[in-house]
Short mmCIF file of C-alpha atoms and ligand atoms in Angstrom, two decimals:
data_model
loop_
_atom_site.label_atom_id
_atom_site.label_comp_id
_atom_site.label_asym_id
_atom_site.label_seq_id
_atom_site.Cartn_x
_atom_site.Cartn_y
_atom_site.Cartn_z
CA MET A 1 -39.28 -60.68 -5.12
CA LYS A 2 -36.08 -59.93 -7.38
CA THR A 3 -36.88 -56.69 -8.41
CA GLU A 4 -38.06 -55.16 -3.94
CA ILE A 5 -33.80 -56.11 -3.94
CA VAL A 6 -33.36 -53.63 -7.07
CA PHE A 7 -35.82 -51.73 -5.40
CA ALA A 8 -34.86 -50.79 -2.09
CA LEU A 9 -30.89 -51.32 -3.29
CA LEU A 10 -31.39 -48.42 -5.98
CA MET A 11 -33.06 -46.68 -2.68
CA LEU A 12 -30.11 -47.02 -0.85
CA ILE A 13 -28.29 -45.82 -3.97
CA SER A 14 -29.87 -42.75 -3.91
CA ILE A 15 -29.71 -42.38 -0.41
CA SER A 16 -26.53 -43.13 0.05
CA CYS A 17 -25.63 -40.29 -3.14
CA LYS A 18 -27.94 -38.00 -1.38
CA HIS A 19 -25.71 -37.95 1.45
CA GLN A 20 -22.08 -37.88 -0.28
CA ASN A 21 -24.04 -34.42 -1.83
CA LYS A 22 -24.44 -33.16 1.33
CA ASP A 23 -21.12 -34.38 2.29
CA LEU A 24 -19.11 -32.33 -0.11
CA ALA A 25 -21.47 -29.56 -0.09
CA LYS A 26 -21.18 -28.98 3.42
CA GLU A 27 -16.63 -29.52 2.52
CA ALA A 28 -16.68 -26.96 -0.04
CA ALA A 29 -18.93 -24.40 2.64
CA GLN A 30 -16.22 -25.27 5.39
CA GLN A 31 -13.48 -25.15 2.54
CA LYS A 32 -14.55 -21.33 1.52
CA GLU A 33 -15.22 -20.25 5.41
CA ALA A 34 -11.57 -21.78 6.38
CA LEU A 35 -10.09 -19.87 3.12
CA GLU A 36 -11.80 -16.57 3.84
CA GLN A 37 -10.28 -16.92 7.35
CA SER A 38 -7.34 -17.98 6.30
CA GLY A 39 -6.05 -16.59 3.36
CA ASN A 40 -3.11 -14.36 2.56
CA ASN A 41 -4.65 -11.31 4.03
CA PRO A 42 -3.39 -9.88 5.36
CA ILE A 43 0.36 -10.81 4.07
CA ILE A 44 3.02 -9.38 7.09
CA ARG A 45 1.90 -10.82 10.28
CA ASN A 46 4.40 -11.20 12.23
CA ILE A 47 5.22 -7.78 13.23
CA ARG A 48 1.49 -5.01 12.70
CA THR A 49 2.82 -3.04 9.26
CA ALA A 50 0.63 0.18 7.56
CA ASP A 51 1.91 2.00 5.23
CA PRO A 52 2.58 0.03 2.95
CA SER A 53 5.47 2.18 -0.08
CA THR A 54 5.07 -1.07 -3.28
CA HIS A 55 8.65 -1.10 -5.87
CA VAL A 56 9.70 -3.57 -8.48
CA TRP A 57 13.34 -2.38 -7.75
CA LYS A 58 16.06 -3.96 -10.94
CA ASP A 59 16.15 -6.86 -9.21
CA GLY A 60 12.73 -8.46 -10.69
CA LYS A 61 11.60 -8.33 -6.65
CA VAL A 62 9.08 -6.52 -5.57
CA TRP A 63 10.46 -4.60 -2.28
CA MET A 64 7.56 -3.65 -0.10
CA TYR A 65 8.47 -0.56 2.66
CA THR A 66 6.49 -0.28 5.55
CA SER A 67 5.86 1.68 8.89
CA HIS A 68 5.42 -0.03 12.41
CA ASP A 69 2.52 -0.07 14.88
CA MET A 70 3.58 -0.94 17.96
CA GLU A 71 0.75 -3.86 19.36
CA ASP A 72 0.56 -1.82 22.39
CA ALA A 73 -0.52 1.97 21.06
CA VAL A 74 -3.18 3.93 20.85
CA ASN A 75 -1.21 6.47 19.53
CA TYR A 76 0.30 7.29 16.61
CA SER A 77 3.67 8.46 18.38
CA THR A 78 5.30 5.15 19.58
CA MET A 79 5.88 3.99 15.15
CA ASP A 80 9.33 4.01 15.82
CA GLY A 81 10.71 2.06 12.15
CA TYR A 82 10.22 0.96 8.86
CA HIS A 83 10.26 -1.60 7.46
CA ALA A 84 12.09 -3.34 4.71
CA PHE A 85 10.97 -6.38 2.99
CA SER A 86 11.17 -8.53 -0.62
CA SER A 87 9.05 -10.36 -2.49
CA THR A 88 8.97 -12.85 -5.77
CA ASP A 89 5.21 -14.66 -5.38
CA MET A 90 3.28 -12.02 -3.51
CA VAL A 91 2.35 -14.52 -1.11
CA ASN A 92 5.53 -15.34 0.69
CA TRP A 93 7.88 -12.15 1.93
CA THR A 94 11.41 -12.30 3.04
CA ASP A 95 11.27 -9.32 6.40
CA HIS A 96 14.34 -8.17 6.38
CA GLY A 97 13.77 -6.10 10.20
CA GLU A 98 14.20 -2.16 10.28
CA VAL A 99 15.29 -0.31 7.77
CA LEU A 100 16.06 2.95 9.45
CA HIS A 101 14.77 4.24 13.34
CA SER A 102 13.64 7.40 15.22
CA ARG A 103 17.03 7.06 17.02
CA ASN A 104 19.25 7.31 14.42
CA ILE A 105 17.44 10.71 12.69
CA PRO A 106 19.33 13.46 14.59
CA TRP A 107 17.50 16.14 14.30
CA GLY A 108 13.89 14.17 14.73
CA SER A 109 12.12 13.12 17.85
CA LYS A 110 11.92 9.12 19.81
CA GLY A 111 8.96 7.84 17.64
CA TRP A 112 6.75 9.12 15.20
CA MET A 113 7.83 7.32 11.97
CA TRP A 114 5.43 7.35 9.55
CA ALA A 115 4.37 6.20 6.07
CA PRO A 116 6.88 5.75 3.61
CA THR A 117 8.30 6.47 0.52
CA ALA A 118 10.66 5.77 -1.40
CA ILE A 119 12.70 5.64 -4.93
CA HIS A 120 16.20 4.18 -6.16
CA LYS A 121 17.46 7.46 -8.41
CA ASN A 122 21.33 7.99 -9.34
CA ASN A 123 22.65 4.26 -8.45
CA LYS A 124 20.89 4.84 -4.73
CA TYR A 125 17.86 3.94 -2.86
CA TYR A 126 16.46 6.74 -1.04
CA LEU A 127 13.17 6.41 1.34
CA MET A 128 11.88 9.99 2.73
CA TYR A 129 9.07 10.09 5.68
CA PRO A 130 7.69 11.73 8.18
CA HIS A 131 8.48 12.67 11.21
CA ALA A 132 8.68 14.91 13.97
CA ALA A 133 11.82 17.31 14.43
CA ASN A 134 12.85 17.17 17.61
CA GLY A 135 10.14 18.15 20.77
CA THR A 136 8.55 19.43 18.48
CA LYS A 137 5.28 17.53 16.24
CA ASN A 138 5.93 19.00 13.22
CA MET A 139 6.30 16.91 10.76
CA LYS A 140 9.17 18.01 8.36
CA CYS A 141 10.15 15.38 5.03
CA GLY A 142 13.07 13.61 6.40
CA ILE A 143 15.51 11.53 3.32
CA ALA A 144 17.98 8.82 3.83
CA VAL A 145 19.23 6.78 1.54
CA SER A 146 21.44 3.14 0.66
CA ASP A 147 22.80 1.26 -1.68
CA THR A 148 20.73 -1.70 -1.59
CA PRO A 149 16.97 -2.30 -1.29
CA GLN A 150 17.59 -3.82 2.20
CA GLY A 151 18.94 -0.77 3.62
CA PRO A 152 19.38 0.35 6.24
CA PHE A 153 19.32 3.98 5.16
CA LYS A 154 21.31 6.50 6.54
CA ASP A 155 19.70 9.74 7.21
CA LEU A 156 21.12 12.47 5.29
CA GLY A 157 18.60 15.45 6.91
CA TRP A 158 15.67 17.11 5.19
CA ILE A 159 13.91 19.18 2.19
CA GLU A 160 13.06 22.20 3.01
CA GLY A 161 10.01 23.65 2.60
CA VAL A 162 7.77 20.96 2.90
CA GLU A 163 6.59 21.02 6.67
CA GLY A 164 2.94 20.63 8.28
CA GLN A 165 1.71 18.72 11.73
CA TRP A 166 1.66 16.03 9.31
CA LEU A 167 2.98 15.36 5.49
CA ASP A 168 2.49 11.53 3.72
CA PRO A 169 4.93 12.25 1.08
CA CYS A 170 4.87 10.28 -2.10
CA VAL A 171 8.05 9.98 -4.51
CA PHE A 172 7.88 9.23 -8.47
CA THR A 173 10.01 9.38 -11.20
CA ASP A 174 8.57 10.30 -14.78
CA ASP A 175 9.24 7.30 -17.18
CA LYS A 176 9.59 10.14 -19.55
CA ASP A 177 13.00 12.22 -19.02
CA GLY A 178 13.63 11.36 -15.53
CA LYS A 179 12.32 13.98 -13.37
CA THR A 180 11.82 13.10 -9.84
CA TYR A 181 8.37 14.74 -8.14
CA LEU A 182 7.98 15.54 -4.99
CA TYR A 183 3.95 14.86 -3.95
CA TRP A 184 2.76 15.99 -0.72
CA GLY A 185 0.14 16.97 1.67
CA VAL A 186 -3.20 16.49 4.26
CA ARG A 187 -6.29 18.19 3.52
CA GLU A 188 -4.82 20.52 0.37
CA PRO A 189 -3.19 18.64 -2.16
CA LYS A 190 0.90 19.46 -2.72
CA VAL A 191 3.54 18.88 -5.55
CA ALA A 192 7.10 20.27 -6.76
CA LEU A 193 9.47 19.56 -8.78
CA LEU A 194 13.36 17.81 -6.35
CA GLU A 195 16.26 17.95 -7.83
CA ASP A 196 18.17 15.72 -9.48
CA ASN A 197 20.18 14.71 -6.00
CA LEU A 198 16.42 14.76 -4.50
CA LEU A 199 17.80 16.63 -1.19
CA ALA A 200 15.89 19.59 -1.65
CA LEU A 201 13.19 21.14 -3.71
CA ALA A 202 13.91 23.21 -7.49
CA GLU A 203 10.68 25.86 -6.93
CA PRO A 204 7.74 25.96 -5.17
CA PRO A 205 5.70 23.76 -4.25
CA ARG A 206 2.34 23.64 -6.61
CA THR A 207 -1.18 23.53 -5.29
CA ILE A 208 -3.06 20.46 -7.31
CA GLU A 209 -6.69 20.75 -8.69
CA TYR A 210 -8.10 17.56 -8.32
CA GLY A 211 -12.13 18.08 -9.65
CA SER A 212 -13.13 17.42 -6.14
CA ASP A 213 -12.71 18.89 -2.68
CA ASN A 214 -12.40 15.43 -0.45
CA PHE A 215 -8.75 15.15 -0.23
CA PHE A 216 -8.01 14.30 3.44
CA GLU A 217 -4.94 12.31 2.76
CA ALA A 218 -1.87 9.55 2.57
CA ILE A 219 -1.61 10.87 -1.23
CA TYR A 220 0.29 7.66 -4.40
CA MET A 221 1.20 8.92 -7.72
CA HIS A 222 1.32 7.08 -10.32
CA LYS A 223 1.56 6.12 -14.01
CA ARG A 224 -0.27 3.39 -16.53
CA LYS A 225 0.04 4.33 -20.60
CA GLY A 226 1.11 7.75 -20.45
CA LYS A 227 -1.33 9.16 -18.45
CA TYR A 228 -1.20 10.11 -14.26
CA TYR A 229 -2.78 8.99 -11.54
CA LEU A 230 -2.94 10.78 -8.88
CA SER A 231 -5.19 8.74 -5.76
CA TYR A 232 -5.52 9.52 -2.11
CA ASN A 233 -7.42 9.03 0.99
CA ALA A 234 -10.56 10.91 1.84
CA GLY A 235 -11.46 9.52 5.47
CA LEU A 236 -13.63 6.48 4.51
CA GLY A 237 -12.18 4.83 1.73
CA GLY A 238 -9.19 5.61 -1.28
CA PHE A 239 -10.60 7.96 -4.08
CA TYR A 240 -8.08 8.94 -7.43
CA ALA A 241 -8.24 11.31 -10.64
CA MET A 242 -6.54 11.14 -14.24
CA ALA A 243 -3.90 13.88 -15.66
CA ASP A 244 -1.77 14.00 -19.01
CA ASN A 245 1.21 15.29 -16.95
CA PRO A 246 3.06 15.28 -13.71
CA TYR A 247 1.67 18.67 -12.77
CA GLY A 248 -3.12 18.68 -12.94
CA PRO A 249 -4.77 19.55 -13.66
CA PHE A 250 -6.48 16.86 -12.82
CA ASP A 251 -9.74 14.92 -14.16
CA TYR A 252 -11.45 13.30 -10.53
CA LYS A 253 -12.80 9.32 -11.32
CA GLY A 254 -14.36 8.68 -8.11
CA ALA A 255 -13.48 6.22 -5.61
CA ILE A 256 -11.24 3.68 -5.65
CA ASN A 257 -11.53 1.50 -2.17
CA PRO A 258 -15.47 2.87 -1.13
CA LYS A 259 -16.60 3.11 2.12
CA GLN A 260 -13.40 1.22 4.00
CA ARG A 261 -11.39 2.38 6.70
CA GLN A 262 -7.94 2.80 4.63
CA ASP A 263 -5.70 5.03 4.48
CA HIS A 264 -2.27 4.69 2.55
CA HIS A 265 -1.94 1.86 -1.18
CA SER A 266 -0.24 2.00 -3.14
CA ILE A 267 -0.50 0.19 -6.57
CA ILE A 268 1.81 -1.96 -9.14
CA GLU A 269 2.09 -4.18 -11.48
CA TYR A 270 3.57 -7.34 -11.24
CA LYS A 271 4.99 -9.68 -13.88
CA GLY A 272 1.03 -8.19 -16.53
CA GLN A 273 -1.00 -8.39 -13.40
CA ASN A 274 -1.74 -4.74 -10.62
CA TYR A 275 -1.96 -4.96 -7.70
CA PHE A 276 -3.42 -2.76 -5.72
CA PHE A 277 -1.29 -2.76 -2.01
CA TYR A 278 -3.35 -1.13 1.59
CA HIS A 279 -3.75 -1.80 4.94
CA VAL A 280 -6.80 -2.99 6.89
CA GLN A 281 -7.59 -1.90 10.84
CA ASP A 282 -9.68 -5.81 11.72
CA TRP A 283 -7.14 -7.86 11.62
CA ASN A 284 -6.98 -10.34 15.03
CA GLY A 285 -7.60 -7.19 16.68
CA GLY A 286 -6.36 -5.41 15.21
CA THR A 287 -7.11 -0.94 15.74
CA LYS A 288 -6.72 2.18 13.94
CA PHE A 289 -3.52 1.95 16.08
CA ARG A 290 -2.41 -1.88 15.35
CA ARG A 291 -3.09 -1.99 11.15
CA ASN A 292 -1.87 -4.95 9.06
CA THR A 293 -0.80 -4.34 4.93
CA CYS A 294 -2.70 -6.85 2.32
CA ILE A 295 -3.09 -7.24 -0.97
CA GLU A 296 -6.01 -6.98 -3.93
CA TYR A 297 -5.36 -7.18 -7.38
CA LEU A 298 -6.57 -3.32 -9.43
CA TYR A 299 -8.20 -3.79 -12.52
CA TYR A 300 -8.17 -0.80 -15.21
CA ASN A 301 -11.62 -0.02 -17.57
CA GLU A 302 -10.62 0.41 -20.93
CA ASP A 303 -9.98 3.65 -20.95
CA GLY A 304 -7.25 3.32 -18.71
CA THR A 305 -10.44 4.42 -14.97
CA ILE A 306 -10.03 1.89 -11.91
CA GLN A 307 -11.94 -0.97 -11.56
CA LYS A 308 -13.32 -0.56 -7.85
CA ILE A 309 -11.88 -2.57 -5.37
CA TYR A 310 -13.39 -4.30 -1.83
CA ALA A 311 -10.75 -5.40 0.51
CA THR A 312 -11.23 -9.02 1.20
CA LYS A 313 -9.05 -11.58 3.37
CA LYS A 314 -8.52 -14.31 0.62
CA GLY A 315 -6.21 -11.83 -0.95
CA VAL A 316 -4.56 -12.36 -4.31
CA LYS A 317 -2.00 -15.97 -4.94
CA LYS A 318 0.55 -16.59 -5.56
CA VAL A 319 2.77 -15.67 -8.52
CA THR A 320 3.54 -18.30 -10.33
CA ASP A 321 6.75 -17.06 -13.53
O1 FUB B 1 0.65 5.38 9.70
C1 FUB B 1 1.04 7.24 10.38
C2 FUB B 1 -0.37 8.65 10.04
O2 FUB B 1 -1.32 7.74 10.03
C3 FUB B 1 0.29 8.85 8.50
O3 FUB B 1 1.41 9.03 7.75
C4 FUB B 1 -1.42 9.32 7.73
O4 FUB B 1 -1.32 9.47 7.35
C5 FUB B 1 -2.14 8.72 9.22
O5 FUB B 1 -2.86 7.64 8.44
#
């Protein structure tokens, strides 16, 4: 009799453990699913943001300038201004509001405020931006200045010699000699040294050799351990090439984030970790005209090449000091 009771008790314990294990597994799966759905990407949710240009300025914060997609957009013409955001932990972002609007650009059309780029130089903060000139769809490269990273930015006109159907400028200062270069172009990447005051090109533009023919738009330049990385959108995904100087020729390296509907991106190191900023088109009713900015970790291989990156809902974790 006693043995039967003990056996029955053991059976009960075993059944209850099995249930508990099942419950725990179910809970873990639910948590995983919830995390996937409500992870940290996209990082900005109060408005639609695209084309992130990201920087670590001298206040030690990450500053991000984005273009602004409208909720009812059916093309890119209604993008009418830039927003500035800052963060110290990659998860909590302060929206500093609109820092430049098309109404404040006397030479420009309403809307058409496309992918911006930014730089800190000569103790000022500058935005450079592709914008349609008055009454046309022809884009020029505007330049605006502010004493503070959060703006507002004041338009200073445009940079002569940088024009096109669209441009996607990227401004870059070489830490080797403090020289600043402007990269831009659609289907054909271009580069030119800028004057020290940034208001004009200091030389005729050069076409960049990058070892492939898949360049489309959204050029980006960054430097790490003496190597220059030219990255861009090739239509479906970001690709890159490396060189030992800012002009190239660059050595083609292939995809960063293959087969993904992403065009503009920027890359920074913050508190010892590398990050890839980009935008997606599929969040909460998103489209190619209603985009949202996201972040992923970026890792380099020993030889300096970049490991492939895939878009996640999870994004990146909060940085602690
Ligand atoms: O985001 C607005 C414009 O769309 C960009 O400047 C172009 O590259 C295109 O992606």
